[in-house]
Structure formats: C-alpha cells, structure tokens
Short mmCIF file of C-alpha atoms in Angstrom, two decimals:
data_model
loop_
_atom_site.label_atom_id
_atom_site.label_comp_id
_atom_site.label_asym_id
_atom_site.label_seq_id
_atom_site.Cartn_x
_atom_site.Cartn_y
_atom_site.Cartn_z
CA MET A 1 96.11 118.68 145.62
CA VAL A 2 98.58 115.92 146.54
CA LYS A 3 100.54 114.91 143.75
CA GLN A 4 100.65 111.27 143.07
CA ARG A 5 103.10 108.69 141.06
CA ILE A 6 102.76 105.75 139.10
CA TYR A 7 105.96 103.49 139.31
CA VAL A 8 107.43 101.97 136.43
CA SER A 9 109.37 99.20 135.48
CA VAL A 10 111.36 99.62 132.00
CA VAL A 11 112.63 96.20 130.50
CA GLY A 12 114.01 96.34 127.11
CA PHE A 13 114.16 99.51 124.20
CA SER A 14 116.50 101.36 122.32
CA ASP A 15 118.65 104.07 123.64
CA VAL A 16 116.54 106.25 120.98
CA GLU A 17 113.24 104.88 122.85
CA ARG A 18 114.95 105.36 126.33
CA HIS A 19 115.85 108.62 125.44
CA ALA A 20 112.02 109.11 124.54
CA LEU A 21 110.64 107.53 127.99
CA ASN A 22 112.78 108.91 129.93
CA THR A 23 112.09 112.58 128.64
CA VAL A 24 108.33 111.55 129.33
CA PHE A 25 108.95 110.95 132.55
CA ARG A 26 110.71 114.32 132.84
CA LEU A 27 107.82 116.38 131.26
CA SER A 28 105.54 114.93 133.93
CA GLU A 29 107.17 115.62 136.74
CA GLU A 30 105.09 119.15 135.95
CA ARG A 31 101.83 117.12 136.40
CA GLU A 32 100.11 116.30 139.45
CA LEU A 33 100.45 112.12 138.18
CA SER A 34 103.50 111.74 136.97
CA TYR A 35 105.61 108.78 136.13
CA VAL A 36 108.74 107.37 137.74
CA PRO A 37 111.59 104.81 136.74
CA TRP A 38 110.84 102.46 139.41
CA ILE A 39 114.49 101.32 141.06
CA PRO A 40 114.23 97.66 143.30
CA LEU A 41 117.19 98.62 145.85
CA SER A 42 119.11 101.74 145.64
CA ALA A 43 121.64 100.43 148.10
CA PRO A 44 121.89 97.77 151.05
CA GLY A 45 119.38 98.14 153.63
CA ALA A 46 117.20 100.72 151.64
CA HIS A 47 113.56 99.85 151.03
CA PRO A 48 112.18 100.70 147.55
CA PRO A 49 108.74 103.36 147.61
CA THR A 50 106.85 100.41 146.47
CA MET A 51 107.87 96.56 146.91
CA HIS A 52 107.12 96.22 143.48
CA ALA A 53 106.52 98.64 140.13
CA HIS A 54 102.75 99.48 139.36
CA VAL A 55 103.11 98.95 136.01
CA ALA A 56 105.44 96.91 133.55
CA LEU A 57 106.85 98.69 130.48
CA VAL A 58 107.74 95.43 127.98
CA ASP A 59 109.63 95.29 124.86
CA GLY A 60 108.49 92.44 123.37
CA ASP A 61 111.65 92.65 121.07
CA SER A 62 114.24 92.36 123.80
CA ALA A 63 116.10 89.06 125.40
CA GLU A 64 114.37 90.26 128.55
CA ALA A 65 111.07 89.62 127.41
CA VAL A 66 111.31 85.57 127.82
CA LEU A 67 111.47 86.03 131.00
CA ALA A 68 108.46 88.89 131.39
CA HIS A 69 106.64 87.17 129.34
CA ALA A 70 107.00 84.09 131.71
CA LYS A 71 106.68 85.19 135.15
CA GLU A 72 103.59 85.87 137.12
CA LEU A 73 102.74 89.27 137.68
CA PRO A 74 103.08 90.63 141.40
CA LYS A 75 99.22 91.83 142.70
CA GLY A 76 98.27 94.54 141.07
CA GLN A 77 101.04 95.18 138.62
CA ARG A 78 99.94 96.15 134.87
CA LEU A 79 101.59 95.00 132.07
CA ILE A 80 102.55 97.26 129.05
CA TRP A 81 103.77 95.20 126.53
CA VAL A 82 105.18 96.90 122.67
CA GLY A 83 105.54 94.60 120.24
CA ALA A 84 103.99 91.29 119.03
CA GLY A 85 103.56 87.61 121.28
CA ALA A 86 102.10 89.56 124.21
CA PRO A 87 101.11 87.25 127.11
CA ALA A 88 97.78 86.29 127.30
CA HIS A 89 97.94 88.28 130.73
CA ALA A 90 99.31 91.67 129.39
CA TRP A 91 96.86 94.74 130.59
CA ARG A 92 97.33 96.76 126.88
CA VAL A 93 99.50 95.74 123.54
CA VAL A 94 100.98 98.34 121.50
CA GLY A 95 102.66 98.46 117.90
CA ARG A 96 106.08 100.23 116.83
CA PRO A 97 106.78 103.47 115.91
CA ILE A 98 105.74 103.69 119.35
CA GLN A 99 103.17 106.27 119.76
CA TRP A 100 103.85 108.09 122.91
CA ALA A 101 101.02 109.79 123.39
CA GLY A 102 99.68 106.46 124.09
CA ILE A 103 101.38 105.43 126.36
CA LEU A 104 100.78 108.36 128.18
CA ASN A 105 97.24 107.48 127.96
CA ASP A 106 97.99 104.18 129.49
CA LEU A 107 100.33 104.88 132.34
CA ASP A 108 96.97 107.11 133.35
CA ALA A 109 94.45 104.62 133.05
CA VAL A 110 96.91 102.41 135.21
CA TYR A 111 95.94 105.47 137.92
CA ALA A 112 92.65 104.91 136.98
CA ALA A 113 93.13 101.49 137.55
CA ARG A 114 94.63 101.41 140.75
CA GLN A 115 91.61 103.97 142.12
CA VAL A 116 89.22 100.86 140.44
CA ASP A 117 90.88 98.54 142.86
CA SER A 118 91.04 100.42 145.84
CA GLY A 119 86.66 101.08 145.23
CA PHE A 120 87.48 104.54 144.86
CA LEU A 121 86.17 104.76 141.09
CA ASP A 122 83.40 102.57 139.27
CA LEU A 123 84.26 102.29 135.88
CA ASP A 124 85.39 99.18 133.87
CA VAL A 125 89.32 99.97 133.12
CA THR A 126 90.85 96.59 134.04
CA SER A 127 90.28 94.71 130.75
CA PRO A 128 93.29 94.04 128.28
CA ALA A 129 91.81 96.58 125.73
CA PRO A 130 92.81 99.73 123.39
CA LEU A 131 92.50 102.97 124.46
CA GLU A 132 90.44 104.85 121.49
CA THR A 133 90.39 108.23 120.33
CA PRO A 134 87.07 109.93 119.85
CA PRO A 135 86.21 110.62 116.89
CA ASP A 136 85.63 113.60 116.90
CA ALA A 137 89.10 114.48 118.32
CA PRO A 138 91.07 116.09 116.16
CA HIS A 139 93.96 114.79 114.05
CA LEU A 140 97.20 115.98 113.74
CA ARG A 141 100.27 114.38 111.76
CA ALA A 142 103.92 115.83 111.12
CA LEU A 143 106.31 115.75 108.91
CA LEU A 144 110.23 115.98 110.05
CA VAL A 145 112.80 116.64 107.80
CA GLY A 146 116.63 115.42 108.27
CA PRO A 147 116.62 115.40 112.00
CA GLN A 148 119.24 114.25 114.00
CA PRO A 149 118.37 111.10 115.45
CA GLN A 150 118.22 112.39 119.13
CA GLU A 151 116.40 115.09 117.80
CA GLU A 152 113.42 112.63 116.38
CA ALA A 153 113.35 111.53 119.67
CA VAL A 154 112.95 114.59 121.65
CA PHE A 155 110.17 115.72 118.84
CA ARG A 156 108.40 112.44 119.26
CA ALA A 157 108.31 112.62 122.77
CA ARG A 158 106.93 116.42 122.54
CA LEU A 159 104.96 115.95 119.82
CA ALA A 160 103.21 113.45 121.86
CA LEU A 161 103.08 115.44 124.43
CA VAL A 162 100.70 118.15 122.06
CA GLY A 163 98.38 115.89 121.01
CA VAL A 164 100.08 114.96 117.61
CA LEU A 165 99.97 110.96 116.77
CA ASP A 166 101.22 110.67 113.59
CA ILE A 167 105.27 111.52 112.79
CA ASP A 168 106.58 110.86 109.28
CA VAL A 169 110.43 111.21 109.16
CA ALA A 170 112.14 111.66 106.13
CA GLN A 171 116.19 111.80 105.41
CA ASN A 172 116.22 112.60 101.41
CA THR A 173 114.13 114.59 99.08
CA GLU A 174 112.75 111.77 97.02
CA LEU A 175 110.60 111.06 100.36
CA ALA A 176 109.93 114.23 101.65
CA LEU A 177 108.50 115.40 98.03
CA GLY A 178 106.08 112.08 98.22
CA LEU A 179 105.27 112.61 101.70
CA ILE A 180 103.98 116.37 101.42
CA GLY A 181 102.59 115.30 98.23
CA ARG A 182 100.37 112.96 99.92
CA GLN A 183 99.99 113.85 103.29
CA HIS A 184 98.46 116.70 105.13
CA TYR A 185 99.77 117.92 108.12
CA GLY A 186 99.22 120.32 111.27
CA CYS A 187 103.21 120.51 111.55
CA GLY A 188 106.36 120.36 109.73
CA VAL A 189 110.23 120.31 110.71
CA PHE A 190 112.88 121.39 108.40
CA ASN A 191 116.59 120.82 109.66
CA LEU A 192 117.55 123.50 107.81
CA ASP A 193 121.04 122.97 108.34
CA ASP A 194 121.05 119.78 106.45
CA HIS A 195 123.46 120.17 102.92
CA HIS A 196 121.80 116.99 101.43
CA ILE A 197 118.15 117.56 101.22
CA ASP A 198 116.71 120.56 99.24
CA VAL A 199 115.07 121.81 102.65
CA TRP A 200 114.79 125.39 101.63
CA SER A 201 112.36 124.47 98.43
CA LEU A 202 110.47 121.22 100.52
CA ALA A 203 109.92 123.82 103.74
CA ARG A 204 108.26 126.49 100.68
CA LEU A 205 106.28 123.52 99.00
CA PHE A 206 104.95 122.53 102.63
CA ALA A 207 104.23 125.47 104.02
CA GLN A 208 102.01 126.11 100.25
CA ARG A 209 99.88 123.11 100.87
CA ASN A 210 99.48 123.24 104.23
CA PRO A 211 98.89 127.11 104.99
CA GLN A 212 97.59 126.14 109.07
CA ALA A 213 100.16 124.57 110.05
CA LEU A 214 103.29 124.87 112.07
CA THR A 215 106.37 125.30 109.64
CA MET A 216 109.16 125.27 112.21
CA GLY A 217 112.98 125.85 111.10
CA LEU A 218 116.25 124.33 112.88
CA SER A 219 119.23 126.39 112.76
CA GLU A 220 122.90 126.40 114.32
CA HIS A 221 122.53 130.07 113.13
CA ALA A 222 119.27 130.84 115.04
CA GLY A 223 121.03 130.41 117.90
CA PRO A 224 122.54 133.71 120.30
CA LEU A 225 125.93 132.81 119.10
CA SER A 226 125.38 133.39 115.38
CA PRO A 227 126.80 136.94 114.15
CA TRP A 228 123.77 139.10 113.98
CA TRP A 229 124.22 139.52 110.25
CA SER A 230 123.81 135.88 110.06
CA ARG A 231 120.46 135.82 112.58
CA ARG A 232 118.84 138.41 110.30
CA ARG A 233 119.52 136.89 106.84
CA LEU A 234 118.36 133.82 108.31
CA ARG A 235 114.86 135.08 109.83
CA ARG A 236 114.33 137.00 106.55
CA ASP A 237 114.61 133.56 104.60
CA THR A 238 112.60 131.46 106.39
CA GLU A 239 109.93 134.48 106.13
CA ARG A 240 109.71 134.11 102.41
CA THR A 241 109.79 130.70 102.42
CA GLY A 242 107.22 130.57 104.46
CA ILE A 243 108.76 129.21 107.79
CA ASN A 244 107.07 131.01 110.80
CA SER A 245 108.57 129.07 113.71
CA LEU A 246 112.74 129.17 114.28
CA VAL A 247 113.64 127.15 116.30
CA ALA A 248 117.77 127.00 117.27
CA ARG A 249 119.81 123.78 117.64
CA PRO A 250 121.18 122.76 120.30
CA LEU A 251 116.86 122.48 120.97
CA ASN A 252 116.61 124.20 123.72
CA ALA A 253 113.48 122.15 125.62
CA ASP A 254 111.89 125.92 126.74
CA GLU A 255 112.48 127.08 123.70
CA LEU A 256 110.92 124.26 121.69
CA GLN A 257 107.79 123.98 123.77
CA ARG A 258 106.73 127.43 123.40
CA SER A 259 106.55 126.75 119.72
CA LEU A 260 105.16 123.50 120.39
CA ASP A 261 102.51 124.64 122.54
CA LEU A 262 100.70 126.14 118.93
CA LEU A 263 99.20 123.30 118.58
CA ARG A 264 97.17 122.28 121.08
#
C-alpha cells in the first residue's frame, strides 16, 4: 500500500510540547499514514509538497494564535485548536494537559475527512465534534515519579501511542503517596536516581496496590557502562521491590518501546 502523508502546520507550543509532538511525528513514519511538519518554502525557487498544510495545529495560548483566529483557512484545511478561545471554524478543540493519543486520533480523522471530500468514503467526520472513546475500551492510567522534563515529554508521547491517556506526575514523596492511595494504575515509572524522593518505598507500595501493572524503574546504573556489580545489585533490589521492568538512563528509544509495548 502507498504510504500517505498528512502535512501539519504547528503554531506555538512550549519546548516540551514541541519535543513530544516531534516524537509523535517521528514514530508515525513507521505507519502507512504518517504526519510531517509543513514548511512553506525551504529555498528560493523551491516548491512545497503542498500549497498549504492539511491541518493547522494551533496553541491557543500563544501570541501567534491571534492571527490564526482571525484569518480564513485555505480550502480543505482543518484547524485543531489547543486551549481556550477557539474560533467558530475550529474543527477540533482540545484542552491541556494535551492527550497525545487524542491528537493522533484527530490527525487520523483529518485523513478520513480528506477521503470524504474526495468521495472515497461516505462518512460524516467533517463537523467539529470531539472524538469519543468506546465505553468498553480498556482505561489505563500511568504514574510518573521524579521524571526529568525531557523524560516526561518522551513518556507522554510514547504512552499515548500504546493507548495510555491519563498520566499523573509526582515530583515529591507526599504527592506520589496521595496519588497511589487514590488511583489505580496500569503503569508506574520511577526515577531510581532521584534521591530527594523515597522512590524505593513508593515503588514497593505501587507494586503492592497495582499487582497487574507495569512497574518500571529508570536508572543510570542499569546501563552497559555501569560496573557489573552495580547492575547486579540494582536488579536484585528492583526484583525485591516489585519493579518488573528496568530501563537504563539516558533513555534508549528501542529499549523503552519494548517495555511499553507490554501495555498493548
């Protein structure tokens, strides 16, 4: 089957959100339908792959959003608006924190809408309405304890790709304890190198309360450059704690994805 591409014009967003979005774009290259950032012109005399992007993804809190709010969209372009104050012609409106799985669904729906416009599909996907999750779909929630900002962005994007939509983040012991006590989780990620958090006790409690969950530990001592005796001790401690997946820091994309694929 010929690979299809959806060109996306991105307006605004923080560095962390841009990083997560670029991860979504990069991972989509493995699919038959991929998403590509749209750049109008790359060099004098060059022609863009399309005269305009198929979809405009706009951060409603950015300064550039004022222009996107006022101007008329090119024919056939869909506007996905993130945040408050969406214009009437917005095709999808989503809130923060951004659920990247929802963005993926919206981008897929853009392709379906273009098929409708071309007469290839007889579906009503052109009206600005939120996409709903089927009531019987499994609902997974994840807890990230002590992640670095870049790691949090990576996990949000990667978890969205395996269907985990709700993600809680705790940067201190008290908040993590409260979340573990109130919520049930399908995945927990613990930064074992953060010595400001009682991460080992939290991981043990998490595993006890969520015995079927993927309980993941992150550590620099799990990598190949760490001494063998350090790696061995770390694995012994994680097994005793209830951690059933150990991933080295800095994160390796393939290793991380193999672990998260267990959630599918």
